[in-house]
Tab-separated table of C-alpha atoms in Angstrom:
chain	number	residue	atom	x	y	z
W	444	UNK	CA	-2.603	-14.959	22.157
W	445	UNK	CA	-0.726	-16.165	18.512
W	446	UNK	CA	0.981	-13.316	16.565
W	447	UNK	CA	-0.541	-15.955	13.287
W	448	UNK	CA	-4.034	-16.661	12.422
W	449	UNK	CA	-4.976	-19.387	10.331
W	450	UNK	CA	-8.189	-18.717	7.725
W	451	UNK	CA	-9.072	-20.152	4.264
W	452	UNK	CA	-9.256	-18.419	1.312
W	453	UNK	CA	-11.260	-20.668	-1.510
W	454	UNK	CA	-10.437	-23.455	0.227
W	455	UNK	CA	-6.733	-22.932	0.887
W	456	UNK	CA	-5.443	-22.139	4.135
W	457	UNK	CA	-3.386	-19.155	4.713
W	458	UNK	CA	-1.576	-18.456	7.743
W	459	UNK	CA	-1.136	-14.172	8.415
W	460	UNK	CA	-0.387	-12.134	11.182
W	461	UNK	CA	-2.846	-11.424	13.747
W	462	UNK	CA	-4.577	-8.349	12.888
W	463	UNK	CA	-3.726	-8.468	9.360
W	464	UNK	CA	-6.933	-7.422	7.299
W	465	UNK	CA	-8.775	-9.623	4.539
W	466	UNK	CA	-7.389	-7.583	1.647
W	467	UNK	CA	-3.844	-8.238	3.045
W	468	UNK	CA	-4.231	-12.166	3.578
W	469	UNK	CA	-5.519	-12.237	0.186
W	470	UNK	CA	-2.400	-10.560	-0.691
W	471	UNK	CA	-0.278	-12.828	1.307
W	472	UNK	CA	-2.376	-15.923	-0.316
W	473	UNK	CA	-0.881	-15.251	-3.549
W	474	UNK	CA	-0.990	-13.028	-7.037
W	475	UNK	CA	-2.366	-10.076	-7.160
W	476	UNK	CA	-4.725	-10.102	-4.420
W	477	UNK	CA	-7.154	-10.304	-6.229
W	478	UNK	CA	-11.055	-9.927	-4.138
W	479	UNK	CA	-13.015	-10.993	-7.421
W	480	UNK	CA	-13.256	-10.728	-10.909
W	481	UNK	CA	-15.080	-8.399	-13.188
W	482	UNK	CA	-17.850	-9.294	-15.370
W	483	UNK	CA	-15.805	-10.073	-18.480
W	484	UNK	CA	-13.156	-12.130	-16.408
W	485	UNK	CA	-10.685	-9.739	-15.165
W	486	UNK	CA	-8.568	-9.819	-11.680
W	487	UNK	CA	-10.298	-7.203	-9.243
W	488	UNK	CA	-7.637	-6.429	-6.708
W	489	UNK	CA	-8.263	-4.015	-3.734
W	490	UNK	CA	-8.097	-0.127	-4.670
W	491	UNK	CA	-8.963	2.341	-2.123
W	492	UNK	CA	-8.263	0.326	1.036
W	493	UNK	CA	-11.315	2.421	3.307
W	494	UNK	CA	-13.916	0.540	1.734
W	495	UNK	CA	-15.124	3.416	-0.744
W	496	UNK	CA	-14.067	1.374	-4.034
W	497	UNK	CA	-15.753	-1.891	-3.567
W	498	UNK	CA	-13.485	-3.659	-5.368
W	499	UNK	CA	-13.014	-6.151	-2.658
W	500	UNK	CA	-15.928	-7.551	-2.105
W	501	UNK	CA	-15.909	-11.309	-1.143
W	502	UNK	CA	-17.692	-13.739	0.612
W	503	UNK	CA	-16.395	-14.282	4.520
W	504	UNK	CA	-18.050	-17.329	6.422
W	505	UNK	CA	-21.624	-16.645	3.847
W	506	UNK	CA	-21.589	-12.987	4.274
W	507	UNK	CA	-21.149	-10.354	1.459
W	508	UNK	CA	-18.143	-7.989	3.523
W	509	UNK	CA	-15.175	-5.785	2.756
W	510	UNK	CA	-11.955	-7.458	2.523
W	511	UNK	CA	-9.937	-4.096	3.900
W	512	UNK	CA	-12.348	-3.068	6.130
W	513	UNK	CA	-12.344	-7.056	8.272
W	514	UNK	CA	-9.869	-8.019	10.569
W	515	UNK	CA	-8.920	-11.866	9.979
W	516	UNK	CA	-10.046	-14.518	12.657
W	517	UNK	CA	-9.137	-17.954	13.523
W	518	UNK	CA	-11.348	-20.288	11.286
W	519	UNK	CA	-12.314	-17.721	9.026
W	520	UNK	CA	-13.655	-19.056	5.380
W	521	UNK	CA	-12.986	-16.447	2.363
W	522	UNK	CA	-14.457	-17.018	-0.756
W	523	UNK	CA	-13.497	-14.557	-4.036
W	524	UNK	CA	-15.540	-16.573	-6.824
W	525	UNK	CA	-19.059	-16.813	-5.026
């Protein structure tokens, strides 16, 4: 088994440890970390990290899921602006 996994987030590929969650690769990817933005534009990073917030919402291979509650996988496609 790798200690990296390789996934995409909005198109880019990020390489993270193995059993690093969403929220952190997003982290890693650059920035804030930012999951999404608000409805009048603003950065919406990861708050509670247990999934109570919300505030990381994205989109991982077409589902709606929690960036801090999902483990990252091989192949895996994030997308923060769908």
């Amino acid at each position: 088994m790798s200690d990296q996994t390789l996934l995409h987030i909005d198109g880019q590929p990020v390489r993270v440890k193995a059993g690093s969650s969403v929220a952190a690769a997003l982290r890693i990817a650059g920035g804030m970390g930012a999951a999404r933005t608000s409805v009048t534009g603003q950065p919406r990073a990861p708050f509670c990290g247990m999934g109570v917030c919300q505030e990381c919402r994205v989109q991982i291979d077409g589902r709606r899921r929690l960036a801090c509650q999902t483990v990252c996988a091989e192949g895996m496609c994030v997308e923060t602006t769908a």
